[in-house]
Coordinates of C-alpha atoms and ligand atoms in Angstrom, one line a residue:
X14 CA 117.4 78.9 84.2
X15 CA 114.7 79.3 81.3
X16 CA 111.2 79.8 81.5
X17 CA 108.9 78.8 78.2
X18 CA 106.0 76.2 76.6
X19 CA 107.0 72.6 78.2
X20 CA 108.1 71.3 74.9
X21 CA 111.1 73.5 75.4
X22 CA 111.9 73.3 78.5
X23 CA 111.9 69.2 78.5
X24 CA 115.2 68.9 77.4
X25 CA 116.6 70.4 80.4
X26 CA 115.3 67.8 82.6
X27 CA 117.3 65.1 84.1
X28 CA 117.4 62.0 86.6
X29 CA 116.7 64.4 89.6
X30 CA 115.0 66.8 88.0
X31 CA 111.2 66.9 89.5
X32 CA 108.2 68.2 87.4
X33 CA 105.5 69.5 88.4
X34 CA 102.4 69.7 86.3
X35 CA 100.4 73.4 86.7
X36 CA 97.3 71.6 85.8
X37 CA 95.8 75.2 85.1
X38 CA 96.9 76.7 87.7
X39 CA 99.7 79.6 87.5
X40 CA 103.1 80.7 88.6
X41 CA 103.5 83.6 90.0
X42 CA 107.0 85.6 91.4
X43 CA 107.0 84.5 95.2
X44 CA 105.3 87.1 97.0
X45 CA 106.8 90.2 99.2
X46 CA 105.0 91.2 102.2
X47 CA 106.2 94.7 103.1
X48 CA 105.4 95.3 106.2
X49 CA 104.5 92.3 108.8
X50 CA 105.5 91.1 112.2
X51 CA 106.5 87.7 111.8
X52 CA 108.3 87.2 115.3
X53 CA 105.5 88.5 117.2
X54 CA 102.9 86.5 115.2
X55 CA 105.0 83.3 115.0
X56 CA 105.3 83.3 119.0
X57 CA 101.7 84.0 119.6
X58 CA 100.9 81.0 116.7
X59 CA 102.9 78.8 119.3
X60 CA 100.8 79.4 122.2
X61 CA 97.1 81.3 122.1
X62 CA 96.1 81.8 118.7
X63 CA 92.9 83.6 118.8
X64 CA 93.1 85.3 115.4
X65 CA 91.1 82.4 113.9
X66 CA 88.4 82.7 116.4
X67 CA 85.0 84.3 116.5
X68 CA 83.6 85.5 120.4
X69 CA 84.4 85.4 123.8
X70 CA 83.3 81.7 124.3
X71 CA 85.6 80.2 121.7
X72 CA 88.7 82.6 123.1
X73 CA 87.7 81.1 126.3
X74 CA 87.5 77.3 125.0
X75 CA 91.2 78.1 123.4
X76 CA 92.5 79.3 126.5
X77 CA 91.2 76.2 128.3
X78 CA 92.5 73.8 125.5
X79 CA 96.1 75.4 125.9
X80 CA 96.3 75.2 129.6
X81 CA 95.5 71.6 129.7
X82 CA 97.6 70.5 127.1
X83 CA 100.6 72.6 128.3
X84 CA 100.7 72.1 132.2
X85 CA 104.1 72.7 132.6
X86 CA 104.3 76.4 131.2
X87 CA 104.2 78.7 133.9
X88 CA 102.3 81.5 131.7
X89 CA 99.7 81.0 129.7
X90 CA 100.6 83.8 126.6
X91 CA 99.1 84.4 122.9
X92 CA 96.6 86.9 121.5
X93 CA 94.8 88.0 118.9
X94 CA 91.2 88.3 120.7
X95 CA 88.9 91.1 119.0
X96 CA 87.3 94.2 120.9
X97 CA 84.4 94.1 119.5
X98 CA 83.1 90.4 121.3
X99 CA 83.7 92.3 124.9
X100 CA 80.8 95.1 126.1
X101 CA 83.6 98.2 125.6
X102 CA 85.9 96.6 124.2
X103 CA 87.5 95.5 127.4
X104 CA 87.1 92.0 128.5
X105 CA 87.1 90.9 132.0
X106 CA 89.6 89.0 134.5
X107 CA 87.0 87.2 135.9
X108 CA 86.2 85.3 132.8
X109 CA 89.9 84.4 132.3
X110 CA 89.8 83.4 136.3
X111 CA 87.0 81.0 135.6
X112 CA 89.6 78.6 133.1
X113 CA 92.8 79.7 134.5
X114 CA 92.7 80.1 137.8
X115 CA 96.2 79.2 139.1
X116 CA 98.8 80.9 136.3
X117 CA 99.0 83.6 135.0
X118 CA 97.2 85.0 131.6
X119 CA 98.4 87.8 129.1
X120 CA 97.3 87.6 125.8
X121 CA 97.5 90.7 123.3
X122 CA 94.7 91.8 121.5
X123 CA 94.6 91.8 117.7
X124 CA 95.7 95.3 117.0
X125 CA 98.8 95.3 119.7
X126 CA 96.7 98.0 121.6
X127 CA 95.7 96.4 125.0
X128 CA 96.2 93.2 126.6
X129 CA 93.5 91.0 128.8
X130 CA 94.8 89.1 131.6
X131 CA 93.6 87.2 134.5
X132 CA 93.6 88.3 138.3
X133 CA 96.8 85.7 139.1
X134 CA 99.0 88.0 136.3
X135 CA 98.3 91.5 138.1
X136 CA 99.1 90.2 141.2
X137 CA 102.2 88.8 140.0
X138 CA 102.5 92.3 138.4
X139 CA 101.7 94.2 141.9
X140 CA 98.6 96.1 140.1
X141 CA 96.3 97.3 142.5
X142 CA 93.5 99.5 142.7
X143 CA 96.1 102.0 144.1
X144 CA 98.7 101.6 140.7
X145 CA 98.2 104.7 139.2
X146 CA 97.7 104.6 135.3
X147 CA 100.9 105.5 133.5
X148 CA 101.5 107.9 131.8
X149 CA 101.3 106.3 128.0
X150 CA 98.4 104.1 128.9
X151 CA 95.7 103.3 131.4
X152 CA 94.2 100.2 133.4
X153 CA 90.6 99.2 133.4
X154 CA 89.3 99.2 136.3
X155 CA 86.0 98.5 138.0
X156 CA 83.8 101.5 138.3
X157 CA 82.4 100.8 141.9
X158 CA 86.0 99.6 143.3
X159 CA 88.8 101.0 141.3
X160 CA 90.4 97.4 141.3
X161 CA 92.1 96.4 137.9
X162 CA 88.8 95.2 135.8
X163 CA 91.2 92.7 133.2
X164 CA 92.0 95.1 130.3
X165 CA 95.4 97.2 130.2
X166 CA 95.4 99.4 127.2
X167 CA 98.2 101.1 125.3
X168 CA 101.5 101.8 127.2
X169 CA 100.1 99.6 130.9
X170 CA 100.2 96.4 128.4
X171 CA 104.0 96.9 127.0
X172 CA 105.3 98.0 130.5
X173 CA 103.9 94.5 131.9
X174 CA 104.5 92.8 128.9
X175 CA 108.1 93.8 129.3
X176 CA 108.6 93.9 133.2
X177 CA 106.5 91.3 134.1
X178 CA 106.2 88.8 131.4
X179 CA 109.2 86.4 131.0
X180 CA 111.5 87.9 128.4
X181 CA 111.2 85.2 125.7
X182 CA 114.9 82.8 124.7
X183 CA 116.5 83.3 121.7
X184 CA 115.8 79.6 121.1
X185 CA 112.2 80.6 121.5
X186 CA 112.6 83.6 119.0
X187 CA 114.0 81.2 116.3
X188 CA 111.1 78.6 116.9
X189 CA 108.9 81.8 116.7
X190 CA 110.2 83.0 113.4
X191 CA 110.3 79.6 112.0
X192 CA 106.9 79.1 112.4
X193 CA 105.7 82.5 110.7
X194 CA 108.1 81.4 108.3
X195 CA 106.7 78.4 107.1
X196 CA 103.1 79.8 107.8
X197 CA 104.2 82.7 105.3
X198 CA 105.6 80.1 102.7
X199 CA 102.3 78.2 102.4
X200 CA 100.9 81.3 101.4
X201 CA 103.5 81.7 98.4
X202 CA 105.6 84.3 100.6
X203 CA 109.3 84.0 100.1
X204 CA 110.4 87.5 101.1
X205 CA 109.1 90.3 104.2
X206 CA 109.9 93.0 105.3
X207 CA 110.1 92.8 109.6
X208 CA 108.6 95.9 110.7
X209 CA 109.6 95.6 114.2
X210 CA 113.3 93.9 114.7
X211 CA 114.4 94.6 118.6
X212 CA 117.5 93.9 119.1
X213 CA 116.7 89.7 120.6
X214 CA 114.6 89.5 117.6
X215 CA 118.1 90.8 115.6
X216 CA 120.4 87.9 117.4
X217 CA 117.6 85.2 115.9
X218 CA 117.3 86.4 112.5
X219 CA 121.1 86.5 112.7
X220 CA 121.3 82.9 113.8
X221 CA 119.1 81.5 111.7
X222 CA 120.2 83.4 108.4
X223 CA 124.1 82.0 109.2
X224 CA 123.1 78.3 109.3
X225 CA 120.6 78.3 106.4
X226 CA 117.5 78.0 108.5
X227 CA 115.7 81.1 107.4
X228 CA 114.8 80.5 103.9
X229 CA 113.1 83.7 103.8
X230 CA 114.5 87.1 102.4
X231 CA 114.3 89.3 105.1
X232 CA 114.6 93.3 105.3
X233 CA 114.7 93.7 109.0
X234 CA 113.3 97.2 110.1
X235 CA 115.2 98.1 113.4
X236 CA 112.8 100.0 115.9
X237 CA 113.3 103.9 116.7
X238 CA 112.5 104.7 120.3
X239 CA 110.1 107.2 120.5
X240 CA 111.1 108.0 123.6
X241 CA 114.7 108.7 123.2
X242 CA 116.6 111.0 120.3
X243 CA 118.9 110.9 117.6
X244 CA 121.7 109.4 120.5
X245 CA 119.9 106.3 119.4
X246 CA 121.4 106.3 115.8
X247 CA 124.8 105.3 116.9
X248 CA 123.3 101.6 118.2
X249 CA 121.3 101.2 115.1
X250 CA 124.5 101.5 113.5
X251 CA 125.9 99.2 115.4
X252 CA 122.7 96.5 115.3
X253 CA 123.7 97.1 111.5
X254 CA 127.0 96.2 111.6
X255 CA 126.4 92.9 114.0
X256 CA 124.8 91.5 111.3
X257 CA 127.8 91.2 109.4
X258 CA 129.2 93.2 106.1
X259 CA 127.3 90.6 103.9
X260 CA 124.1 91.0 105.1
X261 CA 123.9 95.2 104.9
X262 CA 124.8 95.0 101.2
X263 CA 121.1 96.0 100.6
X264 CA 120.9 95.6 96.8
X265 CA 121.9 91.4 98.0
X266 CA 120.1 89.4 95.9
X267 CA 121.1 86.3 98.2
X268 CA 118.4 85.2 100.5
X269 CA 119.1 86.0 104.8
X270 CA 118.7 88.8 106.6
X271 CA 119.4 92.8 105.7
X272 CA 118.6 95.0 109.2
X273 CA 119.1 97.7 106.8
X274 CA 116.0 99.7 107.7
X275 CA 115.2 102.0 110.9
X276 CA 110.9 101.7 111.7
X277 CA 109.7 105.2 113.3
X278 CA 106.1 104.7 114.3
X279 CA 104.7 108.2 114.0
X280 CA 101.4 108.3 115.4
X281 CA 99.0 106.2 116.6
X282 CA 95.6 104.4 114.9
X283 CA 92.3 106.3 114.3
X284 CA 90.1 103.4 115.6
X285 CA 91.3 105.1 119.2
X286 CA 91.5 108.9 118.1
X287 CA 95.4 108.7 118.3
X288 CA 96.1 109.0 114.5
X289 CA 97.4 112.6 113.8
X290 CA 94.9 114.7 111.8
X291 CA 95.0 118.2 110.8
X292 CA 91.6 119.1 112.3
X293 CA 90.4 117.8 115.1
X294 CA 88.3 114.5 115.4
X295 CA 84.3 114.5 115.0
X296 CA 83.0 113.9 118.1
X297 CA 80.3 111.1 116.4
X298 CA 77.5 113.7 116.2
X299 CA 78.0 116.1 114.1
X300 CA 80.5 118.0 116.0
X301 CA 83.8 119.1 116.4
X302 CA 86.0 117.8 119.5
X303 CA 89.5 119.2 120.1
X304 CA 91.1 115.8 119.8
X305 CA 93.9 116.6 116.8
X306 CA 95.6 112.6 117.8
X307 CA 99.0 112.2 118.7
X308 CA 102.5 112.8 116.7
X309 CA 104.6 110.3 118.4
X310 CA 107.7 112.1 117.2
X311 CA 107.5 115.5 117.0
X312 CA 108.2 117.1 113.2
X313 CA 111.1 118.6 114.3
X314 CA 112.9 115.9 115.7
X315 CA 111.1 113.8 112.9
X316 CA 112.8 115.6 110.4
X317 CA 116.6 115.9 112.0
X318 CA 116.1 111.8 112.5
X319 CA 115.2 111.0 108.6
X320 CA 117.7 113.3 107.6
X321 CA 120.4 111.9 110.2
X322 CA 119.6 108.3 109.4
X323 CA 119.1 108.8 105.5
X324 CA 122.7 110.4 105.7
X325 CA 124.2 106.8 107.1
X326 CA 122.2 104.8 104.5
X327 CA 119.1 103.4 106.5
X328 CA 116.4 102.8 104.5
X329 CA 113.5 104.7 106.6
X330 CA 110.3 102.9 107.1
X331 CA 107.5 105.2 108.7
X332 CA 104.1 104.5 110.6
X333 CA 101.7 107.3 109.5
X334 CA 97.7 106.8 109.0
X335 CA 96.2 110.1 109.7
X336 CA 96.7 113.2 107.1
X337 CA 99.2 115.3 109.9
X338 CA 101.4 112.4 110.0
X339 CA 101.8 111.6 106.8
X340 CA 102.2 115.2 105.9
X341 CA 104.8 115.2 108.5
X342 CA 106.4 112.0 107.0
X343 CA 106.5 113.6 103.7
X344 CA 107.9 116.7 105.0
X345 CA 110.5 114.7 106.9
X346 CA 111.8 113.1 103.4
X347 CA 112.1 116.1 102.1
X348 CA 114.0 118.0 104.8
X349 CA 116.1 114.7 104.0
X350 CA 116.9 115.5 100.1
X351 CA 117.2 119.0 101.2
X352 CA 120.3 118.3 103.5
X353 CA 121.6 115.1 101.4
X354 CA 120.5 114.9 98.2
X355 CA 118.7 112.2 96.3
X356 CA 119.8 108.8 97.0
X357 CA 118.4 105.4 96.3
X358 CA 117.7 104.0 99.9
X359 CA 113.4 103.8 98.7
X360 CA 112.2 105.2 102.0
X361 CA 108.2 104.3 102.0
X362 CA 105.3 105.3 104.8
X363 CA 103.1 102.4 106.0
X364 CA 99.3 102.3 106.5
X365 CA 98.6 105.8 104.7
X366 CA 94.9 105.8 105.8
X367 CA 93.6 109.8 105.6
X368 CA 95.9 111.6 103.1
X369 CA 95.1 114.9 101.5
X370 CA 94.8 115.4 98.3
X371 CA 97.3 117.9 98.0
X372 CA 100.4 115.5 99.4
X373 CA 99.6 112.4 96.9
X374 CA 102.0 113.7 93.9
X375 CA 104.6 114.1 96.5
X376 CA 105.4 110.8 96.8
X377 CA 106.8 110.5 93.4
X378 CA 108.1 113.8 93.4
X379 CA 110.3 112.7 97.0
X380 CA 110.4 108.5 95.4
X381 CA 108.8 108.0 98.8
X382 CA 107.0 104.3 98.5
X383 CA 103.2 103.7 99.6
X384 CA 103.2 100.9 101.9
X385 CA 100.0 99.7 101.7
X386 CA 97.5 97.1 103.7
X387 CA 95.3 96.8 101.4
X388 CA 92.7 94.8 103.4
X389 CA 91.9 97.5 105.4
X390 CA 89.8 99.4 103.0
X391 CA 86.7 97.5 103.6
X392 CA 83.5 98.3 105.0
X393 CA 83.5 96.2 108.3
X394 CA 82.4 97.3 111.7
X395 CA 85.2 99.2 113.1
X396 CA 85.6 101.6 109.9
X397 CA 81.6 102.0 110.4
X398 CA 81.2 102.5 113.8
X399 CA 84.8 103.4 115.1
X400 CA 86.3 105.0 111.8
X401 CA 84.0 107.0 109.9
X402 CA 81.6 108.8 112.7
X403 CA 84.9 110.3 114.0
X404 CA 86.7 111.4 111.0
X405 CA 83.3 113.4 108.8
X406 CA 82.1 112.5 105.6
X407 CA 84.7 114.5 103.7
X408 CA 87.8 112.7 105.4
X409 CA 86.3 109.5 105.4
X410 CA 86.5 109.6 101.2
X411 CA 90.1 110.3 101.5
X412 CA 90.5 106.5 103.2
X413 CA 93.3 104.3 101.0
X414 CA 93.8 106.4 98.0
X415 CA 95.6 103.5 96.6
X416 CA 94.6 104.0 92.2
X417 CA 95.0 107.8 93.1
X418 CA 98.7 107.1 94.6
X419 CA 99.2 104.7 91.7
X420 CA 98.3 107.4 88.9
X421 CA 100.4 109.6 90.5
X422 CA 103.2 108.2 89.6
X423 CA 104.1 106.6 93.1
X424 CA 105.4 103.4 93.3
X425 CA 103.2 100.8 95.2
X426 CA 104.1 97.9 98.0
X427 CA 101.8 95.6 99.6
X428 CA 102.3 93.9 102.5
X429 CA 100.1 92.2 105.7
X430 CA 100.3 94.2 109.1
X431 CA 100.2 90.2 109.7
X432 CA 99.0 89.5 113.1
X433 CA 97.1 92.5 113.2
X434 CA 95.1 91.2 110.3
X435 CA 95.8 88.2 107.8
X436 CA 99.0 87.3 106.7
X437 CA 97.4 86.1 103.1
X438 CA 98.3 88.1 100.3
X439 CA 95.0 86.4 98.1
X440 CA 92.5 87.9 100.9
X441 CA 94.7 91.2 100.9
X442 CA 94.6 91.1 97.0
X443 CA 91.0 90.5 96.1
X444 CA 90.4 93.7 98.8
X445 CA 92.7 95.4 96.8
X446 CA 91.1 94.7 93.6
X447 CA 87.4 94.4 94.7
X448 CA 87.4 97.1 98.3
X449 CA 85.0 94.8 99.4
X450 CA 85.3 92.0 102.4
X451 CA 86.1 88.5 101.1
X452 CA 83.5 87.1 103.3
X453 CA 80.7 89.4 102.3
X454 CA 81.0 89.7 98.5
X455 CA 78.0 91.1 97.9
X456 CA 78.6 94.2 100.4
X457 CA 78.9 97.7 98.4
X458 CA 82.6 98.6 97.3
X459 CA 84.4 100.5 100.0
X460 CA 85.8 103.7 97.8
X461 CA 85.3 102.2 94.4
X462 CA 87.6 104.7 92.8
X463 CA 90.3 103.4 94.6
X464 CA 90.5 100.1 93.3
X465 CA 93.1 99.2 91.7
X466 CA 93.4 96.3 88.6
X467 CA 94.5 92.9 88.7
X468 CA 97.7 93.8 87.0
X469 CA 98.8 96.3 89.6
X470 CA 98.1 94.8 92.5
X471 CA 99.9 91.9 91.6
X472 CA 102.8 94.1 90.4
X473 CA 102.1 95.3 94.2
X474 CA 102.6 92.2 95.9
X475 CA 105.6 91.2 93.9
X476 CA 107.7 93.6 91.8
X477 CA 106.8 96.3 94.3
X478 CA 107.6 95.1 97.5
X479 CA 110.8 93.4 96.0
X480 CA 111.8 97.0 94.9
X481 CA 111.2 98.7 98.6
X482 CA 113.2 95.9 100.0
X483 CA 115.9 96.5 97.4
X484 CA 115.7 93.0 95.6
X485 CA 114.9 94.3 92.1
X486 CA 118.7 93.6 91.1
X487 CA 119.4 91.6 87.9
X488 CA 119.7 88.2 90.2
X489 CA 116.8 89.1 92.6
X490 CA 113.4 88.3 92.8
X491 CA 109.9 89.8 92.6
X492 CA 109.8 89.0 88.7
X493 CA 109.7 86.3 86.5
X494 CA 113.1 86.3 84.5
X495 CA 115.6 83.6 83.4
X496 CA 118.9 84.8 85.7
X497 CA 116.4 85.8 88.9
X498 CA 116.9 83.8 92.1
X499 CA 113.5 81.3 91.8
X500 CA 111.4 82.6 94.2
X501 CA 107.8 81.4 93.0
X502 CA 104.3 80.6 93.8
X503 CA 101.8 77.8 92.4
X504 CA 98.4 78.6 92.3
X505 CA 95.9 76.2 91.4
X506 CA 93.9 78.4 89.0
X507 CA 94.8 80.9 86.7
X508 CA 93.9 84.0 88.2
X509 CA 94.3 86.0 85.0
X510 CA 92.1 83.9 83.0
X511 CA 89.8 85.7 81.2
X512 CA 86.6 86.7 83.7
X513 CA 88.1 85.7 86.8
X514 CA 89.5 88.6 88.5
X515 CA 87.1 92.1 87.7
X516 CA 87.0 95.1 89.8
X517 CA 83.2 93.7 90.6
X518 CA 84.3 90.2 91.6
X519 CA 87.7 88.9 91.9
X520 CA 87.5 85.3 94.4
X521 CA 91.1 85.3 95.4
X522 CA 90.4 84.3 98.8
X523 CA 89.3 80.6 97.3
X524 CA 92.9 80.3 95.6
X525 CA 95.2 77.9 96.9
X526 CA 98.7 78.0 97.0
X527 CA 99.7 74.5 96.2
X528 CA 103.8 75.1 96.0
X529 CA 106.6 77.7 97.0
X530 CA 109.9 78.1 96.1
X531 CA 112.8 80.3 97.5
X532 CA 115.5 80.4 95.8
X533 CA 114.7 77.5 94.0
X534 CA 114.4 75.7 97.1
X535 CA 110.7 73.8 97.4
X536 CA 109.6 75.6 100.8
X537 CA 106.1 74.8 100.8
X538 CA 104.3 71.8 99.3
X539 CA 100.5 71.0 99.7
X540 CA 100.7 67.7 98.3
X541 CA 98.1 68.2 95.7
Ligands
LIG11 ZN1 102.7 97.0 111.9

């Protein structure tokens, strides 16, 4: 209704009118997260939550804790356990067997890539030493024996999750999604992007956006089969329409839910040599191997499935981290324009880890957005050890050109990967600002040239992401304006105080959120 200095505001306040005194502290436009997986994360919060945890005896303690205090469930499920606490990176049955002997364990590691379960879940799943791997994945197994070992990697995890693991009630969906929401409001979010909407995760979202339970606005990204064709565009059409005429007018400033977006995962991560390059992987030693990763979609079919689906309005929302896939991305948008002309359906490309120099000005150019997940560029172990040894010194300075993307004209969005890493944009922020790990300020700056000023990443996190999920109308939000819907943030210090937030040093991670609003509903209160 009016934003300005108190004294001129007071007159607007009446009998149930609540103030709240800022103290120093700021508002900011509620943020966006662009690309996050809030069912997923939301149903693991409810059970095993090892995100928050540090080593194999704390998973093990959690695990413990949650059996005990749940003896009813019949599976113990959750994730979010690390690689780097287990010798390979593949933990063991035997430990799970030592605290749940009796039910069966599957828990999903932090990255989606693998799962660890106990030797009462592959039994229940019929995996023997004589399984054979498929052929999208492999099972750990014991060197001596051949017996399952505890670790299913890649496509053995989501074939058990989804043929062995009980498929999960809609009622347990919507508690799922309720509780990312409300973790994602305490962290000033009032608006995501779903990067992976299946279609039970669709009939949730649907039920909780018609009774007023999802305060959230949500831009639901429906998932593209990589192992089908473009036969599969006629039931995202029709996942579009169940949702109602309402909710696929995309330029909606109203909060709900908008499954106006198709997600194509194009390749795969570089941590596990399956992120498409355009020469080979190093081999760690100075060498060359003839590892080129993995294009999930081939650029063919790549191409005929943006141009198909940008044809019937979906908003495209593509996977890419190695330099082939993103050039393959780009080339796919283009092939797009080519066919149909420009339009304003804001496609964007996720992750964008190795890109060439060469395809940055084509984002502009094509008005393809960079998706980006800004805490990744960070020295930490993984990007040392996993990362950098395997791409070369000259590919490892081409890691999250975000200031170069942003001075060429593209237009940024910011958003979590959330449970993959954390869902809070502060941590995500100061990376952005800073390239350097919130937990080990005085580390060196990953890529100092990329990093990108106060100003923009905020713009990132709020005007950005509201613009990619088409909520930069004259009623929606993102932005600060008398007429907006009143999605905002509280933070209890001034973040752009003079000092406080420098490309040296920029302690965003000790910022509180202390309120949210979504559409000028109070969502999130800390009481303080
Ligand atoms: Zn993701």
């Amino acid at each position: 209704m009016a934003i300005g200095p108190a004294a001129d505001l007071a007159a607007l306040a009446g009998p149930r009118t609540r103030v709240v005194q800022a103290g120093g502290g700021l508002v900011v436009p509620g943020f966006q997260d662009s690309h996050v997986h809030a069912p997923f994360a939301g149903r693991n919060r409810l059970r095993v939550w090892l995100n928050d945890l540090v080593g194999k005896a704390a998973y093990l303690e959690a695990v413990a804790a949650y059996a005990a205090a749940n003896p009813d469930e019949p599976w113990i499920l959750g994730g979010g356990w690390a690689m780097e606490y287990f010798p390979g990176g593949t933990p063991s049955r035997h430990d799970l067997d030592a605290v749940v002997p009796d039910r069966p364990v599957f828990l999903f590691n932090r990255d989606v890539h693998g799962a660890w379960v106990n030797s009462k879940a592959l039994e229940l799943g019929g995996i023997t030493a004589a399984s054979p791997d498929p052929g999208d994945g492999r099972i750990e197994r014991d060197p001596a024996t051949g017996e399952p070992s505890g670790t299913l990697h890649e496509g053995a995890a989501y074939a058990f999750n989804e043929q062995v693991v009980p498929t999960p009630t809609r009622a347990e969906w919507e508690a799922s999604i309720l509780a990312a929401q409300s973790h994602l409001h305490s962290l000033g979010i009032t608006g995501w992007q779903d990067a992976w909407v299946t279609p039970a995760t669709l009939e949730a979202y649907r039920s909780l956006a018609a009774d007023g339970r999802l305060t959230a606005r949500v831009v639901g990204a429906l998932w593209w089969d990589r192992h089908r064709g473009l036969d599969q565009i006629a039931d995202l059409l029709t996942q579009r329409e169940s949702a109602g005429d309402a909710a696929t007018r995309s330029g909606s400033a109203v909060a709900g839910f908008f499954p106006t977006t198709v997600k194509i995962m194009t390749d795969g991560v570089l941590e596990n040599y399956t992120g498409a390059l355009l020469e080979p992987y190093c081999d760690g030693c100075g060498g060359h191997t003839d590892n080129h990763g993995l294009s999930f979609v081939e650029p063919d079919l790549l191409a005929a499935a943006v141009t198909e689906l940008d044809r019937y309005g979906f908003q495209v929302h593509l996977h890419a981290i190695g330099d082939r896939a993103i050039r393959n991305a780009l080339d796919a948008v283009a092939a797009a324009r080519a066919s149909n002309g420009g339009n304003d359906l804001r496609h964007h490309i996720a992750h964008l880890q190795v890109i060439q120099p060469q395809d940055i000005p084509r984002f502009a150019e094509l008005g393809v957005v960079a998706n980006c997940q800004t805490y990744w560029a960070q020295s930490e172990p993984q990007m040392e050890e996993l990362t950098i040894p395997f791409l070369g010194p000259e590919r490892a300075a081409l890691q999250y050109p975000f200031a170069a993307l942003r001075r060429s004209g593209a237009r940024l969005a910011m958003g979590s990967d959330w449970s993959v890493t954390t869902a809070n944009p502060l941590e995500q922020l100061e990376v952005a600002i800073t390239r350097i790990d919130p937990e080990h300020r005085d580390n060196p700056p990953f890529l100092p040239g990329e990093r990108l000023s106060p100003t923009d990443a905020f713009d990132a996190f709020t005007r950005g992401s509201a613009y990619v999920n088409h909520d930069d109308g004259e009623h929606g939000g993102g932005v600060l304006e008398v007429g907006r819907r009143a999605d905002l943030a509280l933070l209890d210090t001034d973040v752009f105080a003079p000092g406080f937030a420098t490309l040296e040093r920029a302690p965003l991670t000790d910022v509180r959120v202390r309120l949210t609003a979504a559409s000028g509903q109070v969502v999130f209160d800390s009481g303080r």
